[in-house]
């Protein structure tokens, strides 16, 4: 216990600062920022390798090292300003990649046609026969009985709560909404607004554009199911769904330019997310841990240096 008779005033102030509720909350915030960002950034690095392997044919591990190193270096030397500017460009690349090829595809097959196909034209094909009943528009067999166990078909595919009950579905929706809003690299973006009014407006516009993304996602899935047939369910060597290449394969219907655009959009999405997570991690370490707890008297220059070191270390560990 800090005692005025035993401690000097600076020691008392230091003790009270670290024992205060605000200090405890800060440490909790640092801990969960590191945990959430670390888990998320590793998952993104896995996606980086998968994407590089699909687009360029490079070995998965080499793709992780190459693109992961590029992201880490430009965050370390560009800082928040560099990340903000690159994320602006990456956002428009992503939005264009999601919307433009889809508009071309929908001009050939309107969305009602996709739903009608999913409902009526993809009946289960019995594995004991060679019947082609219920084929896709390309003449491929529809989903087999075994595939049907994982992926609902026909009327069931259009109905909600096929895989989860009502409670689980609502629980998942709440987790997705609140979890996304509370991600460290999302929250950090509010502090790049000059004032509270602009922060509120940025939230409104973010909801609009995220809505566009989430509207196009099931349309891509429905189109892939119709165009690719069983190939829409891309399985990896372990027999698990591997949707990473679905948009790339489907976009070939629109032309090679669409494949290139979708690949660029996917790379932009990974670059944007990983760079935001690295900024969140380095900020938690440099500002909250190093600059507030470890060395409260550290200068701005020392905090910036600590942030750069944190970015390089976190990036290397994630890779």
C-alpha positions as a Python dict, from the first residue, in 0.01 Angstrom:
ca = {
    (1, 'X'): (0, 0, 0),
    (2, 'X'): (133, 341, -89),
    (3, 'X'): (196, 531, 234),
    (4, 'X'): (282, 902, 247),
    (5, 'X'): (530, 831, 528),
    (6, 'X'): (722, 573, 322),
    (7, 'X'): (696, 699, -34),
    (8, 'X'): (791, 1022, -198),
    (9, 'X'): (515, 1219, -380),
    (10, 'X'): (627, 1102, -730),
    (11, 'X'): (615, 738, -615),
    (12, 'X'): (267, 790, -471),
    (13, 'X'): (144, 946, -795),
    (14, 'X'): (298, 659, -995),
    (15, 'X'): (128, 400, -773),
    (16, 'X'): (-209, 574, -784),
    (17, 'X'): (-186, 607, -1163),
    (18, 'X'): (-127, 234, -1212),
    (19, 'X'): (-385, 131, -950),
    (20, 'X'): (-665, 352, -1082),
    (21, 'X'): (-971, 202, -1261),
    (22, 'X'): (-869, 385, -1580),
    (23, 'X'): (-527, 218, -1575),
    (24, 'X'): (-680, -124, -1520),
    (25, 'X'): (-921, -66, -1809),
    (26, 'X'): (-629, 43, -2026),
    (27, 'X'): (-443, -280, -1954),
    (28, 'X'): (-755, -484, -2031),
    (29, 'X'): (-797, -290, -2357),
    (30, 'X'): (-434, -352, -2454),
    (31, 'X'): (-467, -724, -2383),
    (32, 'X'): (-781, -773, -2592),
    (33, 'X'): (-652, -552, -2874),
    (34, 'X'): (-345, -774, -2900),
    (35, 'X'): (-546, -1100, -2877),
    (36, 'X'): (-813, -1001, -3132),
    (37, 'X'): (-567, -844, -3375),
    (38, 'X'): (-323, -1135, -3352),
    (39, 'X'): (-589, -1397, -3423),
    (40, 'X'): (-735, -1192, -3707),
    (41, 'X'): (-402, -1104, -3869),
    (42, 'X'): (-290, -1469, -3874),
    (43, 'X'): (-615, -1566, -4047),
    (44, 'X'): (-555, -1289, -4302),
    (45, 'X'): (-201, -1414, -4363),
    (46, 'X'): (-344, -1758, -4441),
    (47, 'X'): (-568, -1586, -4698),
    (48, 'X'): (-270, -1400, -4842),
    (49, 'X'): (-92, -1728, -4917),
    (50, 'X'): (-406, -1889, -5060),
    (51, 'X'): (-472, -1593, -5288),
    (52, 'X'): (-115, -1572, -5415),
    (53, 'X'): (-121, -1945, -5483),
    (54, 'X'): (-450, -1914, -5679),
    (55, 'X'): (-349, -1607, -5880),
    (56, 'X'): (22, -1657, -5945),
    (57, 'X'): (83, -2028, -5881),
    (58, 'X'): (348, -1950, -5619),
    (59, 'X'): (383, -2195, -5330),
    (60, 'X'): (154, -2102, -5042),
    (61, 'X'): (433, -2034, -4792),
    (62, 'X'): (625, -1815, -5038),
    (63, 'X'): (312, -1611, -5106),
    (64, 'X'): (268, -1548, -4733),
    (65, 'X'): (628, -1435, -4695),
    (66, 'X'): (633, -1210, -5004),
    (67, 'X'): (301, -1029, -4967),
    (68, 'X'): (317, -1032, -4586),
    (69, 'X'): (658, -864, -4602),
    (70, 'X'): (530, -599, -4843),
    (71, 'X'): (243, -513, -4609),
    (72, 'X'): (465, -505, -4300),
    (73, 'X'): (726, -279, -4460),
    (74, 'X'): (485, -24, -4603),
    (75, 'X'): (303, 1, -4267),
    (76, 'X'): (631, 39, -4078),
    (77, 'X'): (760, 318, -4302),
    (78, 'X'): (429, 477, -4405),
    (79, 'X'): (265, 491, -4064),
    (80, 'X'): (-98, 590, -4014),
    (81, 'X'): (-86, 848, -4295),
    (82, 'X'): (47, 597, -4547),
    (83, 'X'): (-200, 329, -4438),
    (84, 'X'): (-493, 573, -4458),
    (85, 'X'): (-406, 682, -4812),
    (86, 'X'): (-346, 328, -4937),
    (87, 'X'): (-668, 205, -4775),
    (88, 'X'): (-862, 475, -4961),
    (89, 'X'): (-727, 345, -5292),
    (90, 'X'): (-773, -19, -5189),
    (91, 'X'): (-1136, 43, -5096),
    (92, 'X'): (-1227, 166, -5445),
    (93, 'X'): (-1041, -127, -5601),
    (94, 'X'): (-1240, -368, -5381),
    (95, 'X'): (-1573, -201, -5451),
    (96, 'X'): (-1508, -199, -5826),
    (97, 'X'): (-1401, -565, -5820),
    (98, 'X'): (-1719, -665, -5636),
    (99, 'X'): (-1969, -464, -5841),
    (100, 'X'): (-1848, -424, -6203),
    (101, 'X'): (-1797, -792, -6302),
    (102, 'X'): (-2121, -879, -6124),
    (103, 'X'): (-2313, -623, -6328),
    (104, 'X'): (-2177, -779, -6648),
    (105, 'X'): (-2277, -1127, -6532),
    (106, 'X'): (-2623, -1017, -6420),
    (107, 'X'): (-2685, -862, -6761),
    (108, 'X'): (-2663, -1218, -6899),
    (109, 'X'): (-2845, -1395, -6615),
    (110, 'X'): (-3079, -1174, -6404),
    (111, 'X'): (-3095, -1246, -6034),
    (112, 'X'): (-3451, -1395, -6045),
    (113, 'X'): (-3315, -1648, -6293),
    (114, 'X'): (-3043, -1740, -6047),
    (115, 'X'): (-3296, -1799, -5769),
    (116, 'X'): (-3527, -1995, -5998),
    (117, 'X'): (-3234, -2214, -6099),
    (118, 'X'): (-3136, -2272, -5738),
    (119, 'X'): (-3493, -2368, -5651),
    (120, 'X'): (-3597, -2578, -5948),
    (121, 'X'): (-3301, -2686, -6156),
    (122, 'X'): (-3053, -2829, -5907),
    (123, 'X'): (-3233, -3136, -5783),
    (124, 'X'): (-3034, -3404, -5606),
    (125, 'X'): (-2869, -3656, -5835),
    (126, 'X'): (-2875, -4008, -5696),
    (127, 'X'): (-2524, -4149, -5656),
    (128, 'X'): (-2651, -4493, -5752),
    (129, 'X'): (-2754, -4382, -6102),
    (130, 'X'): (-2599, -4193, -6388),
    (131, 'X'): (-2913, -3981, -6431),
    (132, 'X'): (-2857, -3624, -6542),
    (133, 'X'): (-3188, -3510, -6397),
    (134, 'X'): (-3150, -3170, -6239),
    (135, 'X'): (-2848, -3042, -6428),
    (136, 'X'): (-2697, -2698, -6426),
    (137, 'X'): (-2710, -2462, -6722),
    (138, 'X'): (-2377, -2602, -6839),
    (139, 'X'): (-2496, -2961, -6835),
    (140, 'X'): (-2300, -3067, -6527),
    (141, 'X'): (-2466, -3300, -6276),
    (142, 'X'): (-2635, -3122, -5989),
    (143, 'X'): (-2536, -3172, -5627),
    (144, 'X'): (-2508, -3534, -5520),
    (145, 'X'): (-2663, -3687, -5212),
    (146, 'X'): (-2333, -3664, -5028),
    (147, 'X'): (-2290, -3296, -5118),
    (148, 'X'): (-2650, -3235, -5013),
    (149, 'X'): (-2553, -3325, -4655),
    (150, 'X'): (-2336, -3013, -4638),
    (151, 'X'): (-2509, -2784, -4882),
    (152, 'X'): (-2891, -2753, -4891),
    (153, 'X'): (-3064, -2776, -5224),
    (154, 'X'): (-3383, -2663, -5397),
    (155, 'X'): (-3648, -2526, -5162),
    (156, 'X'): (-3427, -2583, -4856),
    (157, 'X'): (-3156, -2363, -5005),
    (158, 'X'): (-3393, -2066, -5017),
    (159, 'X'): (-3529, -2113, -4664),
    (160, 'X'): (-3367, -1954, -4356),
    (161, 'X'): (-3253, -2148, -4049),
    (162, 'X'): (-3156, -2458, -4247),
    (163, 'X'): (-2832, -2518, -4063),
    (164, 'X'): (-2899, -2320, -3744),
    (165, 'X'): (-3211, -2267, -3536),
    (166, 'X'): (-3358, -1921, -3470),
    (167, 'X'): (-3158, -1858, -3153),
    (168, 'X'): (-2829, -1958, -3313),
    (169, 'X'): (-2900, -1750, -3623),
    (170, 'X'): (-2985, -1435, -3423),
    (171, 'X'): (-2684, -1497, -3199),
    (172, 'X'): (-2460, -1519, -3505),
    (173, 'X'): (-2603, -1196, -3648),
    (174, 'X'): (-2546, -1009, -3320),
    (175, 'X'): (-2190, -1141, -3300),
    (176, 'X'): (-2119, -1035, -3659),
    (177, 'X'): (-2262, -685, -3610),
    (178, 'X'): (-2112, -609, -3269),
    (179, 'X'): (-1792, -799, -3337),
    (180, 'X'): (-1722, -614, -3661),
    (181, 'X'): (-1800, -276, -3505),
    (182, 'X'): (-1566, -350, -3216),
    (183, 'X'): (-1264, -469, -3413),
    (184, 'X'): (-955, -265, -3318),
    (185, 'X'): (-864, -162, -3673),
    (186, 'X'): (-1224, -48, -3732),
    (187, 'X'): (-1241, 162, -3415),
    (188, 'X'): (-907, 323, -3495),
    (189, 'X'): (-1058, 477, -3809),
    (190, 'X'): (-1284, 702, -3600),
    (191, 'X'): (-977, 886, -3475),
    (192, 'X'): (-868, 981, -3826),
    (193, 'X'): (-1171, 1211, -3852),
    (194, 'X'): (-1109, 1578, -3766),
    (195, 'X'): (-1417, 1610, -3541),
    (196, 'X'): (-1715, 1422, -3399),
    (197, 'X'): (-1959, 1539, -3667),
    (198, 'X'): (-1742, 1404, -3948),
    (199, 'X'): (-1691, 1080, -3755),
    (200, 'X'): (-2070, 1032, -3744),
    (201, 'X'): (-2103, 1101, -4116),
    (202, 'X'): (-1819, 862, -4194),
    (203, 'X'): (-2013, 595, -4002),
    (204, 'X'): (-2321, 658, -4218),
    (205, 'X'): (-2124, 628, -4542),
    (206, 'X'): (-1942, 319, -4419),
    (207, 'X'): (-2279, 152, -4356),
    (208, 'X'): (-2391, 241, -4708),
    (209, 'X'): (-2083, 93, -4873),
    (210, 'X'): (-2072, -212, -4648),
    (211, 'X'): (-2436, -266, -4742),
    (212, 'X'): (-2334, -273, -5108),
    (213, 'X'): (-2068, -534, -5032),
    (214, 'X'): (-2309, -754, -4838),
    (215, 'X'): (-2579, -729, -5104),
    (216, 'X'): (-2341, -844, -5377),
    (217, 'X'): (-2199, -1136, -5177),
    (218, 'X'): (-2501, -1371, -5197),
    (219, 'X'): (-2548, -1270, -5561),
    (220, 'X'): (-2194, -1390, -5637),
    (221, 'X'): (-2269, -1712, -5453),
    (222, 'X'): (-2595, -1774, -5637),
    (223, 'X'): (-2433, -1701, -5972),
    (224, 'X'): (-2144, -1935, -5899),
    (225, 'X'): (-2386, -2209, -5804),
    (226, 'X'): (-2568, -2176, -6136),
    (227, 'X'): (-2270, -2126, -6365),
    (228, 'X'): (-2032, -2373, -6204),
    (229, 'X'): (-2270, -2637, -6077),
    (230, 'X'): (-2093, -2878, -5841),
    (231, 'X'): (-1771, -2685, -5895),
    (232, 'X'): (-1927, -2396, -5703),
    (233, 'X'): (-1845, -2600, -5395),
    (234, 'X'): (-1468, -2597, -5425),
    (235, 'X'): (-1326, -2851, -5182),
    (236, 'X'): (-967, -2863, -5064),
    (237, 'X'): (-759, -3177, -5011),
    (238, 'X'): (-922, -3232, -4673),
    (239, 'X'): (-1269, -3228, -4826),
    (240, 'X'): (-1363, -2895, -4665),
    (241, 'X'): (-1523, -2600, -4853),
    (242, 'X'): (-1263, -2369, -5006),
    (243, 'X'): (-1451, -2059, -5125),
    (244, 'X'): (-1144, -1840, -5174),
    (245, 'X'): (-1127, -1905, -5548),
    (246, 'X'): (-1501, -1900, -5618),
    (247, 'X'): (-1513, -1542, -5744),
    (248, 'X'): (-1201, -1592, -5955),
    (249, 'X'): (-1348, -1897, -6126),
    (250, 'X'): (-1691, -1741, -6172),
    (251, 'X'): (-1556, -1411, -6308),
    (252, 'X'): (-1411, -1596, -6609),
    (253, 'X'): (-1764, -1585, -6749),
    (254, 'X'): (-1726, -1209, -6785),
    (255, 'X'): (-1375, -1224, -6935),
    (256, 'X'): (-1010, -1229, -6836),
    (257, 'X'): (-1029, -860, -6740),
    (258, 'X'): (-1282, -954, -6471),
    (259, 'X'): (-1051, -1223, -6334),
    (260, 'X'): (-769, -968, -6307),
    (261, 'X'): (-1000, -715, -6142),
    (262, 'X'): (-1134, -966, -5888),
    (263, 'X'): (-777, -1078, -5808),
    (264, 'X'): (-673, -715, -5756),
    (265, 'X'): (-976, -660, -5533),
    (266, 'X'): (-894, -963, -5323),
    (267, 'X'): (-533, -855, -5280),
    (268, 'X'): (-649, -502, -5193),
    (269, 'X'): (-886, -642, -4929),
    (270, 'X'): (-606, -841, -4766),
    (271, 'X'): (-362, -550, -4781),
    (272, 'X'): (-617, -315, -4629),
    (273, 'X'): (-714, -545, -4343),
    (274, 'X'): (-364, -658, -4248),
    (275, 'X'): (-228, -301, -4257),
    (276, 'X'): (-512, -182, -4031),
    (277, 'X'): (-447, -464, -3785),
    (278, 'X'): (-74, -390, -3776),
    (279, 'X'): (-149, -24, -3703),
    (280, 'X'): (-384, -126, -3420),
    (281, 'X'): (-124, -362, -3273),
    (282, 'X'): (159, -111, -3293),
    (283, 'X'): (-57, 167, -3146),
    (284, 'X'): (-159, -51, -2851),
    (285, 'X'): (205, -131, -2784),
    (286, 'X'): (370, 207, -2854),
    (287, 'X'): (108, 443, -2711),
    (288, 'X'): (-77, 247, -2443),
    (289, 'X'): (185, 4, -2316),
    (290, 'X'): (523, 165, -2386),
    (291, 'X'): (422, 533, -2374),
    (292, 'X'): (173, 514, -2086),
    (293, 'X'): (265, 218, -1866),
    (294, 'X'): (627, 126, -1937),
    (295, 'X'): (774, 472, -2000),
    (296, 'X'): (523, 750, -1925),
    (297, 'X'): (787, 1017, -1994),
    (298, 'X'): (880, 887, -2339),
    (299, 'X'): (902, 1148, -2614),
    (300, 'X'): (695, 1139, -2932),
    (301, 'X'): (1003, 1031, -3125),
    (302, 'X'): (1061, 738, -2891),
    (303, 'X'): (696, 633, -2922),
    (304, 'X'): (714, 645, -3303),
    (305, 'X'): (1031, 435, -3299),
    (306, 'X'): (860, 186, -3064),
    (307, 'X'): (562, 172, -3302),
    (308, 'X'): (784, 95, -3602),
    (309, 'X'): (963, -180, -3411),
    (310, 'X'): (625, -320, -3302),
    (311, 'X'): (499, -326, -3661),
    (312, 'X'): (807, -514, -3785),
    (313, 'X'): (794, -759, -3494),
    (314, 'X'): (419, -825, -3521),
    (315, 'X'): (439, -865, -3899),
    (316, 'X'): (729, -1109, -3872),
    (317, 'X'): (555, -1313, -3603),
    (318, 'X'): (231, -1326, -3802),
    (319, 'X'): (416, -1443, -4113),
}
